[in-house]
mmCIF file of C-alpha atoms in Angstrom:
data_model
loop_
_atom_site.group_PDB
_atom_site.id
_atom_site.type_symbol
_atom_site.label_atom_id
_atom_site.label_comp_id
_atom_site.label_asym_id
_atom_site.label_seq_id
_atom_site.Cartn_x
_atom_site.Cartn_y
_atom_site.Cartn_z
ATOM 1 C CA UNK S 280 -9.758 4.213 39.831
ATOM 2 C CA UNK S 281 -11.037 1.636 37.321
ATOM 3 C CA UNK S 282 -9.413 2.132 33.921
ATOM 4 C CA UNK S 283 -10.769 -0.949 32.175
ATOM 5 C CA UNK S 284 -11.687 -0.637 28.480
ATOM 6 C CA UNK S 285 -15.341 -1.059 27.534
ATOM 7 C CA UNK S 286 -17.652 -0.479 24.622
ATOM 8 C CA UNK S 287 -18.839 3.079 24.156
ATOM 9 C CA UNK S 288 -22.477 4.165 24.430
ATOM 10 C CA UNK S 289 -24.248 6.658 22.150
ATOM 11 C CA UNK S 290 -24.138 9.241 24.928
ATOM 12 C CA UNK S 291 -20.388 8.748 25.409
ATOM 13 C CA UNK S 292 -19.536 8.758 21.719
ATOM 14 C CA UNK S 293 -19.037 12.564 21.377
ATOM 15 C CA UNK S 294 -16.485 12.421 24.201
ATOM 16 C CA UNK S 295 -14.819 9.464 22.492
ATOM 17 C CA UNK S 296 -14.518 11.545 19.294
ATOM 18 C CA UNK S 297 -12.957 14.371 21.288
ATOM 19 C CA UNK S 298 -10.361 11.937 22.664
ATOM 20 C CA UNK S 299 -9.548 10.787 19.133
ATOM 21 C CA UNK S 300 -8.948 14.416 18.159
ATOM 22 C CA UNK S 301 -6.717 14.906 21.185
ATOM 23 C CA UNK S 302 -4.707 11.762 20.452
ATOM 24 C CA UNK S 303 -4.089 12.755 16.837
ATOM 25 C CA UNK S 304 -3.134 16.327 17.770
ATOM 26 C CA UNK S 305 -5.929 17.912 15.776
ATOM 27 C CA UNK S 306 -6.368 21.652 16.085
ATOM 28 C CA UNK S 307 -9.790 21.398 17.655
ATOM 29 C CA UNK S 308 -10.203 18.773 20.352
ATOM 30 C CA UNK S 309 -13.530 20.025 21.683
ATOM 31 C CA UNK S 310 -16.638 17.862 21.926
ATOM 32 C CA UNK S 311 -18.091 17.745 18.378
ATOM 33 C CA UNK S 312 -21.603 18.970 17.644
ATOM 34 C CA UNK S 313 -24.682 16.871 16.997
ATOM 35 C CA UNK S 314 -24.381 17.018 13.210
ATOM 36 C CA UNK S 315 -20.807 15.742 13.157
ATOM 37 C CA UNK S 316 -21.576 13.034 15.729
ATOM 38 C CA UNK S 317 -24.524 11.827 13.646
ATOM 39 C CA UNK S 318 -22.337 11.769 10.553
ATOM 40 C CA UNK S 319 -19.811 9.485 12.248
ATOM 41 C CA UNK S 320 -22.403 7.308 13.972
ATOM 42 C CA UNK S 321 -24.132 6.530 10.672
ATOM 43 C CA UNK S 322 -21.048 4.535 9.631
ATOM 44 C CA UNK S 323 -19.874 3.180 12.994
ATOM 45 C CA UNK S 324 -20.655 -0.082 14.762
ATOM 46 C CA UNK S 325 -20.546 0.875 18.430
ATOM 47 C CA UNK S 326 -20.137 -2.776 19.394
ATOM 48 C CA UNK S 327 -16.615 -2.444 17.945
ATOM 49 C CA UNK S 328 -15.764 0.891 19.570
ATOM 50 C CA UNK S 329 -13.785 0.762 22.817
ATOM 51 C CA UNK S 330 -12.916 3.522 25.219
ATOM 52 C CA UNK S 331 -11.366 4.046 28.632
ATOM 53 C CA UNK S 332 -12.986 6.659 30.859
ATOM 54 C CA UNK S 333 -11.793 8.456 33.978
ATOM 55 C CA UNK S 334 -13.998 10.917 35.843
ATOM 56 C CA UNK S 335 -16.287 11.162 32.821
ATOM 57 C CA UNK S 336 -13.500 11.943 30.333
ATOM 58 C CA UNK S 337 -12.446 9.509 27.620
ATOM 59 C CA UNK S 338 -8.690 8.914 27.881
ATOM 60 C CA UNK S 339 -8.148 6.084 25.353
ATOM 61 C CA UNK S 340 -9.850 5.065 22.105
ATOM 62 C CA UNK S 341 -9.941 2.059 19.789
ATOM 63 C CA UNK S 342 -12.197 1.059 16.894
ATOM 64 C CA UNK S 343 -12.350 -1.774 14.393
ATOM 65 C CA UNK S 344 -14.519 -2.538 11.394
ATOM 66 C CA UNK S 345 -15.060 -5.278 8.829
ATOM 67 C CA UNK S 346 -12.705 -5.336 5.868
ATOM 68 C CA UNK S 347 -11.610 -7.677 3.079
ATOM 69 C CA UNK S 348 -7.953 -8.132 2.161
ATOM 70 C CA UNK S 349 -6.726 -9.399 -1.201
ATOM 71 C CA UNK S 350 -4.010 -12.039 -0.816
ATOM 72 C CA UNK S 351 -1.519 -13.333 -3.384
ATOM 73 C CA UNK S 352 -3.501 -14.822 -6.259
ATOM 74 C CA UNK S 353 -6.558 -12.587 -5.866
ATOM 75 C CA UNK S 354 -8.598 -14.338 -3.169
ATOM 76 C CA UNK S 355 -10.091 -12.198 -0.415
ATOM 77 C CA UNK S 356 -10.055 -12.968 3.297
ATOM 78 C CA UNK S 357 -12.032 -11.301 6.107
ATOM 79 C CA UNK S 358 -9.961 -8.835 8.105
ATOM 80 C CA UNK S 359 -10.404 -6.969 11.375
ATOM 81 C CA UNK S 360 -9.407 -3.420 10.392
ATOM 82 C CA UNK S 361 -8.160 -1.391 13.369
ATOM 83 C CA UNK S 362 -8.221 2.399 13.501
ATOM 84 C CA UNK S 363 -8.633 5.428 15.811
ATOM 85 C CA UNK S 364 -6.149 4.022 18.327
ATOM 86 C CA UNK S 365 -5.150 6.685 20.850
ATOM 87 C CA UNK S 366 -4.124 7.091 24.464
ATOM 88 C CA UNK S 367 -4.346 10.580 25.948
ATOM 89 C CA UNK S 368 -0.874 11.907 26.912
ATOM 90 C CA UNK S 369 -1.862 12.005 30.599
ATOM 91 C CA UNK S 370 -2.551 8.247 30.629
ATOM 92 C CA UNK S 371 0.377 6.717 28.741
ATOM 93 C CA UNK S 372 2.253 3.630 29.921
ATOM 94 C CA UNK S 373 -0.651 2.133 31.848
ATOM 95 C CA UNK S 374 -1.351 -0.806 29.537
ATOM 96 C CA UNK S 375 -4.547 0.676 28.104
ATOM 97 C CA UNK S 376 -3.686 -0.042 24.466
ATOM 98 C CA UNK S 377 -2.664 -3.609 25.312
ATOM 99 C CA UNK S 378 -5.997 -4.335 26.974
ATOM 100 C CA UNK S 379 -8.049 -2.800 24.166
ATOM 101 C CA UNK S 380 -6.013 -4.686 21.570
ATOM 102 C CA UNK S 381 -6.392 -8.002 23.422
ATOM 103 C CA UNK S 382 -10.175 -7.595 23.614
ATOM 104 C CA UNK S 383 -10.493 -6.686 19.954
ATOM 105 C CA UNK S 384 -8.262 -9.484 18.670
ATOM 106 C CA UNK S 385 -10.106 -12.071 20.771
ATOM 107 C CA UNK S 386 -13.418 -10.872 19.332
ATOM 108 C CA UNK S 387 -11.982 -10.939 15.795
ATOM 109 C CA UNK S 388 -10.775 -14.495 16.290
ATOM 110 C CA UNK S 389 -14.212 -15.491 17.558
ATOM 111 C CA UNK S 390 -15.858 -13.900 14.498
ATOM 112 C CA UNK S 391 -13.621 -15.905 12.189
ATOM 113 C CA UNK S 392 -11.482 -13.085 10.811
ATOM 114 C CA UNK S 393 -8.304 -14.423 9.189
ATOM 115 C CA UNK S 394 -6.109 -11.382 9.884
ATOM 116 C CA UNK S 395 -6.173 -8.045 11.671
ATOM 117 C CA UNK S 396 -4.925 -4.999 9.749
ATOM 118 C CA UNK S 397 -3.861 -1.451 10.504
ATOM 119 C CA UNK S 398 -1.769 1.476 9.268
ATOM 120 C CA UNK S 399 0.880 2.147 11.923
ATOM 121 C CA UNK S 400 1.456 5.787 12.815
ATOM 122 C CA UNK S 401 4.674 4.761 14.588
ATOM 123 C CA UNK S 402 6.834 1.771 13.696
ATOM 124 C CA UNK S 403 7.763 0.371 17.154
ATOM 125 C CA UNK S 404 4.248 0.041 18.589
ATOM 126 C CA UNK S 405 2.512 -2.912 16.989
ATOM 127 C CA UNK S 406 5.132 -5.621 16.630
ATOM 128 C CA UNK S 407 4.622 -6.606 20.255
ATOM 129 C CA UNK S 408 0.985 -7.413 19.445
ATOM 130 C CA UNK S 409 1.938 -9.745 16.593
ATOM 131 C CA UNK S 410 1.681 -7.311 13.673
ATOM 132 C CA UNK S 411 4.287 -7.169 10.930
ATOM 133 C CA UNK S 412 4.701 -4.739 7.985
ATOM 134 C CA UNK S 413 3.145 -6.623 5.060
ATOM 135 C CA UNK S 414 3.217 -3.841 2.465
ATOM 136 C CA UNK S 415 5.446 -0.832 1.850
ATOM 137 C CA UNK S 416 4.729 2.417 0.105
ATOM 138 C CA UNK S 417 6.762 4.701 -2.131
ATOM 139 C CA UNK S 418 5.992 8.263 -3.178
ATOM 140 C CA UNK S 419 7.696 9.739 -6.215
ATOM 141 C CA UNK S 420 8.173 13.388 -7.126
ATOM 142 C CA UNK S 421 8.467 13.878 -10.880
ATOM 143 C CA UNK S 422 10.375 16.757 -12.439
ATOM 144 C CA UNK S 423 8.102 17.070 -15.477
ATOM 145 C CA UNK S 424 10.395 19.150 -17.751
ATOM 146 C CA UNK S 425 13.154 16.581 -17.253
ATOM 147 C CA UNK S 426 10.892 13.541 -17.820
ATOM 148 C CA UNK S 427 11.323 13.645 -21.596
ATOM 149 C CA UNK S 428 7.639 13.395 -22.506
ATOM 150 C CA UNK S 429 6.676 14.968 -25.829
ATOM 151 C CA UNK S 430 4.739 18.174 -24.996
ATOM 152 C CA UNK S 431 3.272 18.210 -28.513
ATOM 153 C CA UNK S 432 1.098 15.171 -27.795
ATOM 154 C CA UNK S 433 -2.303 16.655 -27.020
ATOM 155 C CA UNK S 434 -3.974 13.461 -25.788
ATOM 156 C CA UNK S 435 -1.544 10.856 -24.386
ATOM 157 C CA UNK S 436 -4.061 7.998 -24.747
ATOM 158 C CA UNK S 437 -4.799 8.453 -28.465
ATOM 159 C CA UNK S 438 -2.022 6.112 -29.572
ATOM 160 C CA UNK S 439 -3.843 3.022 -28.286
ATOM 161 C CA UNK S 440 -7.346 4.174 -29.194
ATOM 162 C CA UNK S 441 -8.375 5.032 -25.646
ATOM 163 C CA UNK S 442 -9.414 8.385 -24.283
ATOM 164 C CA UNK S 443 -9.290 10.375 -21.064
ATOM 165 C CA UNK S 444 -12.307 12.218 -19.664
ATOM 166 C CA UNK S 445 -12.538 14.715 -16.831
ATOM 167 C CA UNK S 446 -15.528 13.737 -14.690
ATOM 168 C CA UNK S 447 -17.243 14.761 -11.460
ATOM 169 C CA UNK S 448 -17.598 13.164 -8.058
ATOM 170 C CA UNK S 449 -20.935 11.578 -8.956
ATOM 171 C CA UNK S 450 -19.286 9.780 -11.886
ATOM 172 C CA UNK S 451 -16.534 8.522 -9.587
ATOM 173 C CA UNK S 452 -19.080 7.167 -7.106
ATOM 174 C CA UNK S 453 -20.773 5.347 -9.984
ATOM 175 C CA UNK S 454 -17.740 3.992 -11.835
ATOM 176 C CA UNK S 455 -15.173 3.711 -9.033
ATOM 177 C CA UNK S 456 -16.432 0.696 -7.061
ATOM 178 C CA UNK S 457 -16.514 -1.606 -10.078
ATOM 179 C CA UNK S 458 -13.080 -0.475 -11.249
ATOM 180 C CA UNK S 459 -11.648 -0.915 -7.768
ATOM 181 C CA UNK S 460 -13.033 -4.469 -7.594
ATOM 182 C CA UNK S 461 -11.324 -5.320 -10.876
ATOM 183 C CA UNK S 462 -7.986 -3.937 -9.702
ATOM 184 C CA UNK S 463 -8.228 -5.562 -6.251
ATOM 185 C CA UNK S 464 -8.890 -8.943 -7.868
ATOM 186 C CA UNK S 465 -5.314 -8.996 -9.167
ATOM 187 C CA UNK S 466 -3.404 -6.787 -6.706
ATOM 188 C CA UNK S 467 -2.595 -8.423 -3.383
ATOM 189 C CA UNK S 468 -2.433 -6.096 -0.416
ATOM 190 C CA UNK S 469 -5.461 -4.043 -1.427
ATOM 191 C CA UNK S 470 -8.340 -3.683 1.025
ATOM 192 C CA UNK S 471 -12.049 -3.234 0.411
ATOM 193 C CA UNK S 472 -13.726 0.157 0.028
ATOM 194 C CA UNK S 473 -17.319 0.548 1.186
ATOM 195 C CA UNK S 474 -19.859 3.114 -0.031
ATOM 196 C CA UNK S 475 -18.786 5.528 2.687
ATOM 197 C CA UNK S 476 -15.209 5.499 1.316
ATOM 198 C CA UNK S 477 -16.394 6.667 -2.101
ATOM 199 C CA UNK S 478 -18.627 9.328 -0.564
ATOM 200 C CA UNK S 479 -15.951 10.624 1.776
ATOM 201 C CA UNK S 480 -13.306 10.790 -0.964
ATOM 202 C CA UNK S 481 -15.573 12.715 -3.338
ATOM 203 C CA UNK S 482 -16.616 15.353 -0.819
ATOM 204 C CA UNK S 483 -19.906 13.937 0.478
ATOM 205 C CA UNK S 484 -20.460 14.027 4.225
ATOM 206 C CA UNK S 485 -17.165 15.688 5.103
ATOM 207 C CA UNK S 486 -17.124 16.682 8.808
ATOM 208 C CA UNK S 487 -17.511 20.423 9.367
ATOM 209 C CA UNK S 488 -14.145 20.682 11.121
ATOM 210 C CA UNK S 489 -12.314 19.318 8.056
ATOM 211 C CA UNK S 490 -11.495 21.432 5.034
ATOM 212 C CA UNK S 491 -12.495 19.925 1.686
ATOM 213 C CA UNK S 492 -10.937 21.104 -1.568
ATOM 214 C CA UNK S 493 -12.574 19.599 -4.632
ATOM 215 C CA UNK S 494 -9.979 17.683 -6.695
ATOM 216 C CA UNK S 495 -9.865 16.900 -10.386
ATOM 217 C CA UNK S 496 -11.064 13.443 -11.435
ATOM 218 C CA UNK S 497 -10.011 11.856 -14.722
ATOM 219 C CA UNK S 498 -10.932 8.427 -16.042
ATOM 220 C CA UNK S 499 -9.299 6.459 -18.824
ATOM 221 C CA UNK S 500 -11.639 4.651 -21.200
ATOM 222 C CA UNK S 501 -10.330 1.797 -23.296
ATOM 223 C CA UNK S 502 -11.077 1.658 -27.043
ATOM 224 C CA UNK S 503 -14.283 -0.263 -26.257
ATOM 225 C CA UNK S 504 -15.446 2.415 -23.793
ATOM 226 C CA UNK S 505 -14.676 0.552 -20.540
ATOM 227 C CA UNK S 506 -13.547 2.698 -17.591
ATOM 228 C CA UNK S 507 -10.145 1.088 -16.974
ATOM 229 C CA UNK S 508 -8.455 3.731 -14.843
ATOM 230 C CA UNK S 509 -9.076 6.604 -12.450
ATOM 231 C CA UNK S 510 -6.779 9.353 -11.206
ATOM 232 C CA UNK S 511 -7.610 11.966 -8.566
ATOM 233 C CA UNK S 512 -5.349 14.995 -8.203
ATOM 234 C CA UNK S 513 -5.186 18.547 -6.913
ATOM 235 C CA UNK S 514 -3.013 21.397 -8.161
ATOM 236 C CA UNK S 515 -1.523 24.443 -6.486
ATOM 237 C CA UNK S 516 -1.010 27.895 -8.030
ATOM 238 C CA UNK S 517 2.638 28.903 -7.916
ATOM 239 C CA UNK S 518 4.577 31.078 -10.350
ATOM 240 C CA UNK S 519 8.238 32.064 -10.435
ATOM 241 C CA UNK S 520 9.655 35.580 -10.546
ATOM 242 C CA UNK S 521 10.076 35.333 -14.303
ATOM 243 C CA UNK S 522 6.370 34.641 -14.757
ATOM 244 C CA UNK S 523 7.126 30.974 -15.262
ATOM 245 C CA UNK S 524 4.640 28.360 -13.988
ATOM 246 C CA UNK S 525 5.906 26.219 -11.092
ATOM 247 C CA UNK S 526 2.708 24.368 -10.275
ATOM 248 C CA UNK S 527 2.545 20.967 -8.597
ATOM 249 C CA UNK S 528 -0.090 18.305 -9.219
ATOM 250 C CA UNK S 529 -0.502 16.081 -6.155
ATOM 251 C CA UNK S 530 -2.138 12.740 -6.875
ATOM 252 C CA UNK S 531 -4.290 11.462 -4.033
ATOM 253 C CA UNK S 532 -5.274 8.249 -5.771
ATOM 254 C CA UNK S 533 -4.733 6.334 -8.988
ATOM 255 C CA UNK S 534 -5.949 2.840 -9.863
ATOM 256 C CA UNK S 535 -5.711 1.161 -13.247
ATOM 257 C CA UNK S 536 -6.975 -2.198 -14.440
ATOM 258 C CA UNK S 537 -4.603 -2.366 -17.430
ATOM 259 C CA UNK S 538 -1.055 -1.226 -18.215
ATOM 260 C CA UNK S 539 -2.451 0.943 -21.021
ATOM 261 C CA UNK S 540 -4.658 2.803 -18.552
ATOM 262 C CA UNK S 541 -1.792 3.211 -16.108
ATOM 263 C CA UNK S 542 0.532 4.657 -18.747
ATOM 264 C CA UNK S 543 -2.113 6.964 -20.179
ATOM 265 C CA UNK S 544 -3.094 8.448 -16.820
ATOM 266 C CA UNK S 545 0.476 9.168 -15.757
ATOM 267 C CA UNK S 546 1.262 10.711 -19.129
ATOM 268 C CA UNK S 547 -1.916 12.763 -18.858
ATOM 269 C CA UNK S 548 -1.155 14.295 -15.469
ATOM 270 C CA UNK S 549 2.440 14.976 -16.566
ATOM 271 C CA UNK S 550 1.215 16.773 -19.696
ATOM 272 C CA UNK S 551 -1.105 19.321 -18.062
ATOM 273 C CA UNK S 552 -0.121 22.883 -18.905
ATOM 274 C CA UNK S 553 1.656 24.790 -16.112
ATOM 275 C CA UNK S 554 2.371 21.578 -14.148
ATOM 276 C CA UNK S 555 6.116 21.263 -13.572
ATOM 277 C CA UNK S 556 6.062 18.783 -10.673
ATOM 278 C CA UNK S 557 3.881 15.727 -10.081
ATOM 279 C CA UNK S 558 3.693 14.014 -6.702
ATOM 280 C CA UNK S 559 2.527 10.450 -7.107
ATOM 281 C CA UNK S 560 0.822 9.666 -3.804
ATOM 282 C CA UNK S 561 1.136 6.195 -2.268
ATOM 283 C CA UNK S 562 2.398 3.635 -4.799
ATOM 284 C CA UNK S 563 3.862 0.160 -4.626
ATOM 285 C CA UNK S 564 7.675 0.065 -4.324
ATOM 286 C CA UNK S 565 7.842 -1.660 -7.728
ATOM 287 C CA UNK S 566 5.325 0.637 -9.401
ATOM 288 C CA UNK S 567 5.803 1.071 -13.149
ATOM 289 C CA UNK S 568 5.748 4.856 -12.881
ATOM 290 C CA UNK S 569 9.454 5.733 -13.061
ATOM 291 C CA UNK S 570 10.068 3.391 -15.991
ATOM 292 C CA UNK S 571 7.091 4.768 -17.922
ATOM 293 C CA UNK S 572 9.028 8.008 -18.302
ATOM 294 C CA UNK S 573 11.593 8.456 -21.108
ATOM 295 C CA UNK S 574 13.990 9.604 -18.362
ATOM 296 C CA UNK S 575 13.234 7.620 -15.158
ATOM 297 C CA UNK S 576 15.713 9.788 -13.236
ATOM 298 C CA UNK S 577 13.113 12.541 -13.403
ATOM 299 C CA UNK S 578 11.217 10.609 -10.692
ATOM 300 C CA UNK S 579 12.795 11.139 -7.286
ATOM 301 C CA UNK S 580 11.811 8.926 -4.344
ATOM 302 C CA UNK S 581 10.297 11.309 -1.790
ATOM 303 C CA UNK S 582 9.018 8.691 0.680
ATOM 304 C CA UNK S 583 9.656 5.022 1.280
ATOM 305 C CA UNK S 584 8.057 3.514 4.353
ATOM 306 C CA UNK S 585 6.110 0.643 5.837
ATOM 307 C CA UNK S 586 2.368 0.830 5.226
ATOM 308 C CA UNK S 587 -0.179 -1.959 5.860
ATOM 309 C CA UNK S 588 0.579 -4.108 8.918
ATOM 310 C CA UNK S 589 -0.991 -7.542 9.382
ATOM 311 C CA UNK S 590 -1.547 -9.768 12.406
ATOM 312 C CA UNK S 591 -2.458 -13.332 11.433
ATOM 313 C CA UNK S 592 -5.366 -14.723 13.456
ATOM 314 C CA UNK S 593 -5.751 -18.063 11.651
ATOM 315 C CA UNK S 594 -2.485 -19.431 10.235
ATOM 316 C CA UNK S 595 -3.956 -22.298 8.144
ATOM 317 C CA UNK S 596 -6.626 -20.135 6.515
ATOM 318 C CA UNK S 597 -4.212 -17.272 5.855
ATOM 319 C CA UNK S 598 -1.644 -19.504 4.149
ATOM 320 C CA UNK S 599 -4.148 -21.698 2.294
ATOM 321 C CA UNK S 600 -5.993 -18.699 0.822
ATOM 322 C CA UNK S 601 -3.061 -17.474 -1.264
ATOM 323 C CA UNK S 602 -1.401 -19.045 -4.301
ATOM 324 C CA UNK S 603 2.150 -20.361 -4.723
ATOM 325 C CA UNK S 604 4.407 -20.764 -7.746
ATOM 326 C CA UNK S 605 6.349 -23.906 -6.750
ATOM 327 C CA UNK S 606 5.917 -27.370 -5.268
ATOM 328 C CA UNK S 607 7.358 -27.488 -1.773
ATOM 329 C CA UNK S 608 6.751 -28.318 1.872
ATOM 330 C CA UNK S 609 7.810 -26.564 5.075
ATOM 331 C CA UNK S 610 7.191 -27.071 8.766
ATOM 332 C CA UNK S 611 6.674 -23.701 10.441
ATOM 333 C CA UNK S 612 6.891 -23.143 14.187
ATOM 334 C CA UNK S 613 4.905 -19.938 14.780
ATOM 335 C CA UNK S 614 5.272 -18.246 18.155
ATOM 336 C CA UNK S 615 2.322 -16.249 19.487
ATOM 337 C CA UNK S 616 2.433 -15.219 23.124
ATOM 338 C CA UNK S 617 -1.332 -14.640 23.219
ATOM 339 C CA UNK S 618 -2.157 -18.212 22.202
ATOM 340 C CA UNK S 619 -4.558 -17.007 19.497
ATOM 341 C CA UNK S 620 -2.724 -18.270 16.433
ATOM 342 C CA UNK S 621 0.573 -19.962 17.286
ATOM 343 C CA UNK S 622 1.596 -23.554 16.782
ATOM 344 C CA UNK S 623 3.520 -25.877 14.482
ATOM 345 C CA UNK S 624 2.163 -26.276 10.967
ATOM 346 C CA UNK S 625 2.971 -28.352 7.914
ATOM 347 C CA UNK S 626 2.618 -26.134 4.856
ATOM 348 C CA UNK S 627 2.464 -28.025 1.556
ATOM 349 C CA UNK S 628 2.159 -25.893 -1.576
ATOM 350 C CA UNK S 629 1.927 -26.241 -5.328
ATOM 351 C CA UNK S 630 0.613 -24.127 -8.208
ATOM 352 C CA UNK S 631 -2.695 -25.985 -7.851
ATOM 353 C CA UNK S 632 -3.273 -25.198 -4.166
ATOM 354 C CA UNK S 633 -2.005 -25.344 -0.601
ATOM 355 C CA UNK S 634 -2.577 -27.239 2.617
ATOM 356 C CA UNK S 635 -1.620 -25.990 6.090
ATOM 357 C CA UNK S 636 -2.322 -28.276 9.039
ATOM 358 C CA UNK S 637 -1.041 -28.712 12.608
ATOM 359 C CA UNK S 638 1.812 -31.204 12.868
ATOM 360 C CA UNK S 639 4.213 -32.794 15.326
ATOM 361 C CA UNK S 640 7.061 -32.994 12.814
ATOM 362 C CA UNK S 641 10.308 -31.191 13.567
ATOM 363 C CA UNK S 642 10.216 -27.558 12.528
ATOM 364 C CA UNK S 643 12.191 -26.329 9.521
ATOM 365 C CA UNK S 644 11.970 -22.698 10.638
ATOM 366 C CA UNK S 645 10.725 -20.861 13.713
ATOM 367 C CA UNK S 646 9.426 -17.321 13.637
ATOM 368 C CA UNK S 647 7.226 -14.976 15.630
ATOM 369 C CA UNK S 648 3.746 -14.152 14.415
ATOM 370 C CA UNK S 649 4.842 -10.615 13.475
ATOM 371 C CA UNK S 650 7.368 -12.036 11.010
ATOM 372 C CA UNK S 651 4.695 -14.268 9.490
ATOM 373 C CA UNK S 652 2.570 -11.147 9.010
ATOM 374 C CA UNK S 653 5.445 -9.576 7.094
ATOM 375 C CA UNK S 654 5.768 -12.681 4.894
ATOM 376 C CA UNK S 655 2.220 -13.758 4.148
ATOM 377 C CA UNK S 656 1.657 -11.322 1.259
ATOM 378 C CA UNK S 657 4.974 -12.244 -0.327
ATOM 379 C CA UNK S 658 6.687 -8.951 0.414
ATOM 380 C CA UNK S 659 9.149 -10.083 3.074
ATOM 381 C CA UNK S 660 12.180 -12.343 2.772
ATOM 382 C CA UNK S 661 12.817 -15.296 5.115
ATOM 383 C CA UNK S 662 16.506 -15.162 4.179
ATOM 384 C CA UNK S 663 16.738 -11.539 5.286
ATOM 385 C CA UNK S 664 14.777 -12.287 8.461
ATOM 386 C CA UNK S 665 17.224 -15.087 9.274
ATOM 387 C CA UNK S 666 20.149 -12.708 8.745
ATOM 388 C CA UNK S 667 18.481 -10.245 11.101
ATOM 389 C CA UNK S 668 18.012 -12.906 13.778
ATOM 390 C CA UNK S 669 14.224 -12.800 13.477
ATOM 391 C CA UNK S 670 13.840 -16.291 12.009
ATOM 392 C CA UNK S 671 15.526 -19.483 13.199
ATOM 393 C CA UNK S 672 16.542 -22.008 10.557
ATOM 394 C CA UNK S 673 16.609 -25.597 11.850
ATOM 395 C CA UNK S 674 17.398 -27.281 8.527
ATOM 396 C CA UNK S 675 20.111 -26.042 6.201
ATOM 397 C CA UNK S 676 18.558 -24.208 3.288
ATOM 398 C CA UNK S 677 15.114 -23.971 4.873
ATOM 399 C CA UNK S 678 15.089 -20.160 4.819
ATOM 400 C CA UNK S 679 16.010 -20.148 1.127
ATOM 401 C CA UNK S 680 13.224 -22.629 0.438
ATOM 402 C CA UNK S 681 10.794 -20.449 2.371
ATOM 403 C CA UNK S 682 11.913 -17.485 0.303
ATOM 404 C CA UNK S 683 10.872 -19.297 -2.863
ATOM 405 C CA UNK S 684 7.609 -20.470 -1.290
ATOM 406 C CA UNK S 685 6.397 -17.072 -0.108
ATOM 407 C CA UNK S 686 7.669 -15.011 -3.044
ATOM 408 C CA UNK S 687 5.120 -13.187 -5.235
ATOM 409 C CA UNK S 688 5.663 -11.929 -8.799
ATOM 410 C CA UNK S 689 4.918 -8.305 -7.822
ATOM 411 C CA UNK S 690 5.199 -6.323 -4.576
ATOM 412 C CA UNK S 691 2.137 -6.101 -2.350
ATOM 413 C CA UNK S 692 0.360 -2.724 -2.451
ATOM 414 C CA UNK S 693 -2.266 -1.045 -0.309
ATOM 415 C CA UNK S 694 -3.282 2.390 -1.654
ATOM 416 C CA UNK S 695 -5.596 3.206 1.253
ATOM 417 C CA UNK S 696 -5.249 4.678 4.712
ATOM 418 C CA UNK S 697 -7.830 3.904 7.398
#
């Protein structure tokens, strides 16, 4: 029977949604109702939705959408964001994912996307398609009583003249996009958020099968009244046998345009009465959070894992878009079995710009496209890759030079899941 991937029609879309639910082990994997289907369709480009069907049932799913990625230095490049990738358990190991991925990447290349991006549910899957882990995430759990913060400070932001306000979802939808744009302009690894993101994350248009609990929203305003930070958190209700509060505040998102806003928001959530534990949500591995506390040991690392994976589709554009701190030149031999992006390239960089062009010169280093994906945001290390046997050094010291070339002053960070 024909199991070729194809785009999904409006009539088939409810069955496609059911297959997504099955693939992600959701409690209800029935065909969704008209209202939920309409809700999803309003924000879905069916030309970028693939499915595999057998006897009328969808057995594999794949979707992509337009996204922008911030690279080192603050420039943005167009990305092919991949999501909803599933293969029904009855149809594994038949090459369905490989065929859907090949079709999507070819279309992305044709559109002119510079990279493809995804959040990998499992580590071993996507390297064979040329993706590498470009950002990592860390979650901290803070023991508030041990943190050493002064509980007598009523408003943590007063010292610098700023203030913190509790707001509603409508305020977040109004203020959030502009704040996010400011933060993304200086934080490489961040991806764009459309209007639907802000609606969905403030409780608007939540599918009926999903449970929504309204969070708390707090913004930090600078002394001049500018909204410089936003934190979103929920709290549980737990008390010990001695009638002592043991409540946890779980942060689902925090962005700050200034260090003052970042400090004030963390101090705020750690100063809420009855809160004895704060869970930070997804942060960069070099986040300031632990060191903002008088006792950094109060912040325990609860999670450290790969996060945003990138697959370079256009090597020259990807490497020319970012900035570099030194003057240098490297010849990179990039292997790509699909033929979409491989080749030999002369990369010449300086603080004033970069040039990346095809060349016939001898290569300084050779690496697979997945390793380039891990390096392009400055978060990987060519020296470590060489030690792991994932990068070949053809000139003594070339890996060390590449380390200096690709290095960024801060770790890449992607706070979003998609």
